[in-house]
Short mmCIF file of C-alpha atoms and ligand atoms in Angstrom, two decimals:
data_model
loop_
_atom_site.label_atom_id
_atom_site.label_comp_id
_atom_site.label_asym_id
_atom_site.label_seq_id
_atom_site.Cartn_x
_atom_site.Cartn_y
_atom_site.Cartn_z
CA MET A 1 -12.89 -126.76 0.73
CA ILE A 2 -16.28 -126.76 2.45
CA ILE A 3 -17.11 -124.15 5.10
CA HIS A 4 -20.11 -124.61 7.42
CA GLN A 5 -21.19 -121.72 9.64
CA ASN A 6 -22.84 -122.08 13.07
CA ALA A 7 -22.83 -125.82 12.45
CA SER A 8 -23.74 -128.80 14.61
CA LEU A 9 -20.90 -130.89 15.99
CA LEU A 10 -23.10 -134.00 16.21
CA PRO A 11 -21.34 -135.66 13.21
CA PHE A 12 -17.99 -134.92 14.87
CA ASN A 13 -18.39 -136.51 18.30
CA THR A 14 -19.38 -140.10 19.01
CA PHE A 15 -20.70 -139.11 22.46
CA GLY A 16 -23.69 -137.58 20.68
CA ILE A 17 -23.33 -134.18 22.38
CA ASP A 18 -25.38 -131.57 20.56
CA ALA A 19 -22.85 -128.71 20.60
CA LYS A 20 -22.23 -126.17 17.83
CA ALA A 21 -19.13 -124.61 16.26
CA ASP A 22 -18.89 -121.09 14.83
CA TYR A 23 -17.26 -122.59 11.71
CA ILE A 24 -16.39 -126.05 10.45
CA ILE A 25 -13.90 -126.26 7.56
CA GLU A 26 -13.45 -129.54 5.70
CA TYR A 27 -10.51 -129.83 3.30
CA ASN A 28 -9.76 -132.38 0.57
CA SER A 29 -5.99 -132.04 0.15
CA VAL A 30 -2.81 -130.68 1.73
CA PRO A 31 -2.87 -127.52 -0.49
CA GLU A 32 -6.48 -126.88 0.56
CA LEU A 33 -5.49 -127.19 4.22
CA GLN A 34 -2.57 -124.80 3.65
CA GLU A 35 -4.93 -122.35 1.96
CA ALA A 36 -7.35 -122.58 4.90
CA LEU A 37 -4.54 -121.95 7.40
CA HIS A 38 -3.70 -118.70 5.59
CA THR A 39 -7.25 -117.32 5.88
CA GLU A 40 -8.17 -114.59 8.35
CA MET A 41 -10.97 -116.82 9.69
CA VAL A 42 -8.44 -119.42 10.82
CA LYS A 43 -5.72 -116.99 11.92
CA SER A 44 -8.01 -114.95 14.16
CA ASN A 45 -9.99 -117.77 15.79
CA ARG A 46 -9.46 -120.61 18.24
CA LEU A 47 -8.76 -123.81 16.30
CA LEU A 48 -9.70 -127.41 16.89
CA HIS A 49 -8.86 -130.27 14.56
CA VAL A 50 -11.18 -133.27 14.72
CA GLY A 51 -11.38 -136.75 13.20
CA SER A 52 -14.67 -138.49 13.86
CA GLY A 53 -14.55 -137.26 17.44
CA SER A 54 -14.30 -140.65 19.12
CA ASN A 55 -12.13 -139.17 21.84
CA LEU A 56 -13.76 -135.80 22.40
CA LEU A 57 -16.26 -134.54 24.91
CA PHE A 58 -17.74 -131.12 24.19
CA MET A 59 -18.53 -129.24 27.39
CA HIS A 60 -19.89 -126.18 25.52
CA ASP A 61 -20.44 -124.86 22.02
CA PHE A 62 -17.06 -124.36 20.34
CA LYS A 63 -16.25 -120.69 19.81
CA GLY A 64 -13.89 -120.88 16.86
CA VAL A 65 -13.00 -122.97 13.81
CA VAL A 66 -13.18 -126.76 13.69
CA LEU A 67 -11.05 -128.35 10.96
CA HIS A 68 -11.73 -131.79 9.49
CA SER A 69 -9.78 -133.75 6.89
CA LEU A 70 -11.47 -135.30 3.87
CA ILE A 71 -8.13 -136.63 2.54
CA LYS A 72 -9.16 -140.19 1.74
CA SER A 73 -6.46 -141.51 -0.58
CA ILE A 74 -4.59 -144.80 -0.05
CA GLU A 75 -1.36 -145.01 -2.11
CA ARG A 76 0.99 -147.98 -2.36
CA ILE A 77 4.31 -146.12 -2.28
CA GLN A 78 6.82 -148.95 -1.90
CA GLU A 79 6.94 -152.72 -1.88
CA ASP A 80 9.50 -155.47 -1.28
CA ALA A 81 9.37 -159.22 -0.77
CA ASP A 82 8.22 -158.88 2.85
CA ALA A 83 6.11 -155.75 3.05
CA VAL A 84 4.01 -153.09 1.41
CA TYR A 85 4.20 -149.43 2.41
CA LEU A 86 0.94 -147.50 2.22
CA LYS A 87 0.46 -143.74 2.48
CA VAL A 88 -3.01 -143.29 3.89
CA GLY A 89 -4.95 -140.02 4.06
CA SER A 90 -5.86 -138.72 7.52
CA GLY A 91 -9.58 -138.68 6.66
CA VAL A 92 -9.78 -142.40 5.84
CA VAL A 93 -12.04 -144.18 8.33
CA TRP A 94 -9.71 -146.35 10.43
CA ASP A 95 -11.74 -149.53 10.15
CA ASP A 96 -12.13 -149.14 6.36
CA PHE A 97 -8.33 -149.14 6.21
CA VAL A 98 -8.15 -152.26 8.40
CA ALA A 99 -10.73 -154.02 6.20
CA TYR A 100 -8.72 -153.09 3.07
CA CYS A 101 -5.50 -154.53 4.57
CA VAL A 102 -7.21 -157.74 5.68
CA GLU A 103 -8.83 -158.21 2.24
CA SER A 104 -5.41 -157.70 0.63
CA ASP A 105 -3.89 -160.25 3.04
CA TRP A 106 -1.47 -157.72 4.54
CA GLY A 107 -0.92 -158.18 8.26
CA GLY A 108 -0.35 -155.75 11.11
CA VAL A 109 -3.59 -153.93 11.82
CA GLU A 110 -6.14 -156.78 12.08
CA ASN A 111 -6.11 -156.66 15.92
CA LEU A 112 -7.13 -152.99 15.66
CA SER A 113 -10.37 -153.87 13.86
CA LEU A 114 -13.46 -151.75 14.56
CA ILE A 115 -11.63 -149.07 16.55
CA PRO A 116 -13.66 -145.94 15.85
CA GLY A 117 -12.06 -142.85 14.35
CA GLU A 118 -9.94 -141.85 11.38
CA VAL A 119 -6.36 -142.53 10.31
CA GLY A 120 -4.99 -139.10 11.32
CA ALA A 121 -6.23 -139.46 14.88
CA SER A 122 -4.90 -143.03 15.10
CA ALA A 123 -1.35 -141.68 15.01
CA VAL A 124 -2.03 -138.81 17.44
CA GLN A 125 -3.62 -141.20 19.93
CA ASN A 126 -1.39 -144.24 19.24
CA ILE A 127 -4.53 -146.38 19.29
CA GLY A 128 -4.13 -149.89 20.62
CA ALA A 129 -6.05 -153.07 21.35
CA TYR A 130 -5.51 -156.81 21.84
CA GLY A 131 -1.74 -156.59 22.22
CA VAL A 132 -1.08 -154.29 19.24
CA GLU A 133 -0.49 -150.55 19.01
CA VAL A 134 -0.63 -148.59 15.78
CA GLN A 135 2.98 -147.47 16.35
CA ASP A 136 3.98 -151.09 15.58
CA VAL A 137 3.14 -150.48 11.89
CA ILE A 138 3.82 -146.74 11.49
CA VAL A 139 6.86 -145.71 9.42
CA GLU A 140 6.30 -141.95 9.32
CA VAL A 141 3.65 -139.30 9.82
CA ASN A 142 3.10 -136.41 7.39
CA THR A 143 1.88 -133.13 8.85
CA VAL A 144 1.30 -129.44 8.22
CA GLU A 145 2.49 -126.94 10.81
CA ILE A 146 -0.41 -124.70 11.85
CA GLU A 147 1.59 -121.53 12.41
CA ASN A 148 3.19 -121.25 8.96
CA ALA A 149 1.33 -123.90 6.89
CA THR A 150 4.55 -125.71 5.93
CA VAL A 151 4.74 -129.47 5.56
CA ARG A 152 6.87 -131.65 7.83
CA THR A 153 7.37 -135.41 8.01
CA PHE A 154 7.97 -137.02 11.40
CA SER A 155 9.82 -140.33 11.50
CA LYS A 156 8.33 -142.91 13.85
CA GLU A 157 11.10 -142.18 16.39
CA GLU A 158 10.31 -138.46 16.29
CA CYS A 159 6.67 -139.21 17.15
CA HIS A 160 7.67 -140.33 20.72
CA PHE A 161 4.99 -143.00 20.84
CA SER A 162 4.06 -144.73 24.09
CA TYR A 163 0.81 -146.14 25.56
CA ARG A 164 -1.94 -143.86 24.14
CA GLN A 165 0.63 -141.05 23.74
CA SER A 166 2.54 -139.27 20.97
CA ILE A 167 4.40 -135.99 20.53
CA PHE A 168 1.23 -134.59 18.89
CA LYS A 169 -0.70 -134.92 22.18
CA ASN A 170 2.15 -133.64 24.33
CA GLU A 171 5.13 -131.41 23.42
CA LEU A 172 3.60 -130.40 20.05
CA LYS A 173 -0.08 -130.37 21.05
CA GLY A 174 -2.08 -128.02 18.82
CA LYS A 175 0.93 -127.22 16.58
CA TYR A 176 0.75 -129.77 13.74
CA ILE A 177 -2.07 -131.34 11.74
CA VAL A 178 -1.58 -134.92 10.55
CA THR A 179 -2.42 -135.18 6.83
CA SER A 180 -1.34 -138.77 6.10
CA VAL A 181 0.38 -141.72 7.73
CA VAL A 182 2.79 -144.21 6.12
CA PHE A 183 2.26 -147.78 7.33
CA ARG A 184 4.36 -150.91 6.76
CA LEU A 185 2.16 -154.01 6.39
CA ASN A 186 3.49 -157.55 6.36
CA LYS A 187 3.00 -159.75 3.33
CA ARG A 188 3.82 -162.69 5.60
CA PRO A 189 1.67 -161.85 8.60
CA VAL A 190 2.81 -162.71 12.12
CA PHE A 191 -0.36 -163.33 14.14
CA LYS A 192 -0.56 -161.77 17.60
CA ILE A 193 -3.24 -163.69 19.43
CA ASN A 194 -1.91 -164.14 22.95
CA TYR A 195 -4.31 -161.57 24.50
CA GLN A 196 -6.60 -163.25 27.05
CA HIS A 197 -8.76 -165.89 25.25
CA LEU A 198 -8.18 -164.55 21.76
CA GLU A 199 -6.28 -167.59 20.46
CA ALA A 200 -8.90 -170.05 21.73
CA GLU A 201 -11.69 -167.98 20.17
CA VAL A 202 -9.89 -167.76 16.81
CA LEU A 203 -9.18 -171.51 16.80
CA LYS A 204 -12.86 -172.27 17.48
CA ASN A 205 -13.52 -170.67 14.10
CA GLY A 206 -11.09 -172.99 12.30
CA SER A 207 -7.76 -171.84 10.94
CA ILE A 208 -5.84 -168.75 12.02
CA ASP A 209 -5.78 -166.10 9.34
CA LEU A 210 -6.22 -162.33 9.14
CA LEU A 211 -9.93 -162.54 8.38
CA SER A 212 -10.71 -164.93 11.24
CA ILE A 213 -8.79 -162.69 13.67
CA ARG A 214 -10.66 -159.64 12.40
CA LYS A 215 -14.02 -161.40 12.75
CA ILE A 216 -13.33 -162.51 16.33
CA ILE A 217 -12.08 -159.09 17.40
CA ILE A 218 -15.17 -157.46 15.92
CA ALA A 219 -17.36 -159.98 17.81
CA ILE A 220 -15.53 -159.31 21.11
CA ARG A 221 -15.76 -155.54 20.70
CA GLU A 222 -19.43 -155.68 19.73
CA SER A 223 -20.21 -157.80 22.81
CA LYS A 224 -18.53 -155.34 25.20
CA LEU A 225 -18.70 -151.89 23.64
CA PRO A 226 -21.96 -150.09 22.93
CA HIS A 227 -22.46 -148.87 19.35
CA PRO A 228 -22.35 -145.03 19.34
CA LYS A 229 -25.52 -145.01 17.21
CA VAL A 230 -27.36 -146.71 20.09
CA TYR A 231 -25.69 -145.00 23.06
CA GLY A 232 -23.17 -142.20 22.46
CA ASN A 233 -19.77 -143.11 23.87
CA ALA A 234 -16.06 -142.65 23.25
CA GLY A 235 -14.79 -146.19 23.91
CA SER A 236 -12.57 -146.34 26.99
CA PHE A 237 -13.22 -143.16 28.95
CA PHE A 238 -10.10 -143.47 31.12
CA MET A 239 -6.60 -144.76 30.44
CA ASN A 240 -5.49 -147.90 32.21
CA PRO A 241 -3.25 -146.65 35.05
CA VAL A 242 0.43 -147.58 35.06
CA ILE A 243 1.79 -147.79 38.61
CA SER A 244 5.10 -148.65 40.28
CA LYS A 245 5.82 -152.29 41.12
CA GLN A 246 5.85 -151.42 44.82
CA SER A 247 2.37 -149.83 44.71
CA PHE A 248 1.18 -152.83 42.73
CA PHE A 249 2.51 -155.35 45.29
CA ASN A 250 0.83 -153.36 48.09
CA LEU A 251 -2.48 -153.50 46.23
CA GLN A 252 -2.07 -157.16 45.34
CA ALA A 253 -1.58 -158.00 49.02
CA ARG A 254 -4.99 -156.41 49.72
CA TYR A 255 -6.70 -157.66 46.53
CA PRO A 256 -5.01 -160.94 45.47
CA GLN A 257 -7.36 -161.32 42.48
CA ILE A 258 -6.44 -157.94 40.93
CA PRO A 259 -5.83 -158.35 37.16
CA HIS A 260 -2.62 -156.75 35.89
CA TYR A 261 -0.34 -156.50 32.84
CA PHE A 262 3.45 -156.43 32.83
CA VAL A 263 4.84 -153.10 31.56
CA SER A 264 8.51 -153.20 32.63
CA GLU A 265 10.71 -154.27 35.54
CA LYS A 266 9.58 -151.12 37.32
CA GLU A 267 5.92 -150.74 36.37
CA GLU A 268 2.65 -152.65 36.09
CA LYS A 269 -0.60 -151.66 34.32
CA LEU A 270 -4.04 -152.22 35.86
CA PRO A 271 -7.37 -152.43 34.00
CA ALA A 272 -9.31 -149.33 34.99
CA GLY A 273 -12.54 -151.23 34.18
CA TRP A 274 -11.82 -153.62 37.06
CA LEU A 275 -11.09 -150.78 39.51
CA ILE A 276 -14.33 -149.02 38.52
CA GLU A 277 -16.38 -152.20 38.76
CA GLN A 278 -14.95 -152.93 42.24
CA CYS A 279 -16.20 -149.50 43.33
CA GLY A 280 -19.73 -150.58 42.36
CA TRP A 281 -20.14 -148.31 39.35
CA LYS A 282 -20.85 -150.83 36.59
CA GLY A 283 -24.30 -150.12 35.08
CA LYS A 284 -24.91 -147.08 37.35
CA GLN A 285 -26.59 -143.99 35.91
CA ILE A 286 -26.59 -140.34 37.03
CA GLY A 287 -28.99 -138.20 35.02
CA ASN A 288 -28.52 -139.13 31.36
CA ALA A 289 -24.95 -140.35 31.81
CA ALA A 290 -24.18 -143.96 32.72
CA VAL A 291 -21.45 -146.54 33.17
CA HIS A 292 -21.86 -149.24 30.52
CA ASP A 293 -23.19 -152.48 32.03
CA LYS A 294 -20.86 -154.74 30.02
CA GLN A 295 -17.59 -152.75 30.32
CA ALA A 296 -17.14 -150.35 33.23
CA LEU A 297 -14.44 -148.37 31.42
CA VAL A 298 -17.00 -147.02 28.97
CA LEU A 299 -19.28 -144.11 29.88
CA VAL A 300 -22.42 -143.74 27.79
CA ASN A 301 -24.88 -141.02 26.88
CA ARG A 302 -28.32 -142.55 27.55
CA GLY A 303 -29.87 -139.81 25.43
CA GLY A 304 -29.61 -136.05 25.66
CA ALA A 305 -26.71 -135.99 28.16
CA THR A 306 -24.67 -132.81 28.29
CA GLY A 307 -20.88 -132.83 28.44
CA ALA A 308 -21.14 -131.52 32.01
CA GLU A 309 -23.32 -134.49 33.04
CA ILE A 310 -20.78 -136.96 31.70
CA ILE A 311 -17.90 -135.15 33.39
CA PHE A 312 -19.84 -135.11 36.68
CA LEU A 313 -20.18 -138.91 36.50
CA ALA A 314 -16.50 -139.26 35.53
CA GLU A 315 -15.45 -137.17 38.54
CA GLN A 316 -17.54 -139.28 40.93
CA ILE A 317 -15.85 -142.40 39.55
CA GLN A 318 -12.38 -140.87 39.86
CA ALA A 319 -13.09 -139.92 43.48
CA SER A 320 -14.26 -143.49 44.35
CA VAL A 321 -11.25 -145.14 42.72
CA LYS A 322 -8.90 -142.69 44.45
CA GLU A 323 -10.51 -143.36 47.82
CA LYS A 324 -10.60 -147.16 47.53
CA PHE A 325 -7.33 -147.85 45.70
CA GLY A 326 -5.32 -144.59 45.99
CA ILE A 327 -5.12 -144.45 42.17
CA GLU A 328 -5.84 -141.38 40.01
CA LEU A 329 -7.64 -142.33 36.83
CA LYS A 330 -6.78 -140.05 33.90
CA PRO A 331 -9.36 -139.51 31.14
CA GLU A 332 -8.38 -140.80 27.72
CA VAL A 333 -11.14 -138.56 26.36
CA ASN A 334 -10.29 -134.89 25.75
CA TYR A 335 -12.61 -132.33 27.33
CA ILE A 336 -13.19 -129.40 24.93
N1 LIG B 401 -12.57 -155.59 33.65
C1 LIG B 401 -13.46 -155.74 34.69
N2 LIG B 401 -14.66 -155.12 34.59
C2 LIG B 401 -15.03 -154.37 33.52
C3 LIG B 401 -14.10 -154.21 32.46
C4 LIG B 401 -12.86 -154.82 32.54
O1 LIG B 401 -13.18 -156.42 35.67
O2 LIG B 401 -16.14 -153.85 33.53
C5 LIG B 401 -11.23 -156.26 33.75
C6 LIG B 401 -11.26 -157.73 33.39
O3 LIG B 401 -10.30 -158.36 34.22
C7 LIG B 401 -10.73 -157.76 31.99
C8 LIG B 401 -9.73 -156.62 32.00
O4 LIG B 401 -10.34 -155.64 32.85
O5 LIG B 401 -10.13 -158.98 31.72
C9 LIG B 401 -9.43 -156.02 30.67
O6 LIG B 401 -10.64 -155.65 30.03
P1 LIG B 401 -10.68 -155.50 28.43
O7 LIG B 401 -10.08 -156.68 27.77
O8 LIG B 401 -12.08 -155.14 28.06
O9 LIG B 401 -9.68 -154.32 28.15
P2 LIG B 401 -9.47 -152.89 28.86
O10 LIG B 401 -8.14 -152.92 29.55
O11 LIG B 401 -10.66 -152.49 29.65
C10 LIG B 401 -8.13 -151.90 26.84
C11 LIG B 401 -8.21 -150.71 25.91
C12 LIG B 401 -9.33 -150.91 24.90
C13 LIG B 401 -9.03 -152.17 24.09
C14 LIG B 401 -8.93 -153.36 25.08
C15 LIG B 401 -8.53 -154.63 24.39
C16 LIG B 401 -7.43 -148.81 27.22
C17 LIG B 401 -7.80 -147.56 27.92
N3 LIG B 401 -8.45 -149.50 26.68
O12 LIG B 401 -9.35 -151.94 27.57
O13 LIG B 401 -9.30 -149.81 24.01
O14 LIG B 401 -10.05 -152.42 23.15
O15 LIG B 401 -7.91 -153.08 26.08
O16 LIG B 401 -7.17 -154.57 24.07
O17 LIG B 401 -6.24 -149.17 27.15
C18 LIG B 401 -10.31 -147.67 23.68
O18 LIG B 401 -9.20 -147.19 23.87
O19 LIG B 401 -11.31 -146.96 23.43
C19 LIG B 401 -10.47 -149.11 23.76
C20 LIG B 401 -11.67 -149.68 23.64
#
């Protein structure tokens, strides 16, 4: 176990906010985490568990203990003719795991290439992109309960996954720490390439296989999303709003060109990036915080921005979208 005191949170937030934590504890195994949870330092302080912080915005220094997993094992725990089952440590970098699966020719996560963050957070956040969500390949999630340091496994059903949601962000928020995730990968991959122009792009490259899909998705993401090393950011700042069919038809009558995705017979999802762009925010900057010029859903730190500056910009955007479209944008990013 490694304990840092009065330590910078810069390595733990992709927004590049220079906040500090009283303590940062990094653990290498489940027993080490259990040991940490029994210490007075953890019991008597506010706790925050972080991955690589690709969904966090620090408004202030963090008064308390930040926990971070260094559990980086990948174990093949089961295999049959169709699939392999991998138990992957929460501290494994998500995209390293995707690269490993693609190299091994196991399908299921290739569309989630280059999503920032670590494996533990992927299950909390139910990350998704290009028509795939991580819940599609999750079998179970292993955790430790914070209050009594006991282990508990959640089946996929018990995780209550939905768009960018899980039980760990809602009913059980702050109660369990994910230590590993069991994934089922396909030995006979089924390619999911019907998102926008994905299929055409993949075909331009020649044949359809896991590596060509991964390469195209990386190229699309790199063309739209700023690299956090250049401009701090947390990917999509807001969630795409899901609205009733009736509200959608009302909006479509006013804006016939509005892009939309089918959710169910009752609901439709709208791209928040489009709503924000229509309000004139794309590329705009207030202080050191800005709206990315290639993807209006991404807010960026142009250098030295504080959490408060980014939230100020986010609130201006929310107010514009509410006024023009009557829609409340909800941040995907957590304010700490
Ligand atoms: N659009 C605009 N202007 C913009 C941005 C988007 O008009 O500035 C419209 C376009 O019509 C575009 C549509 O929005 O076709 C969708 O844009 P995009 O394909 O970039 O996807 P998104 O809905 O903005 C979501 C996820 C991304 C994920 C992509 C691809 C959320 C909150 N975001 O973005 O996830 O990569 O789909 O599947 O659901 C993330 O969560 O950090 C993330 C990057």
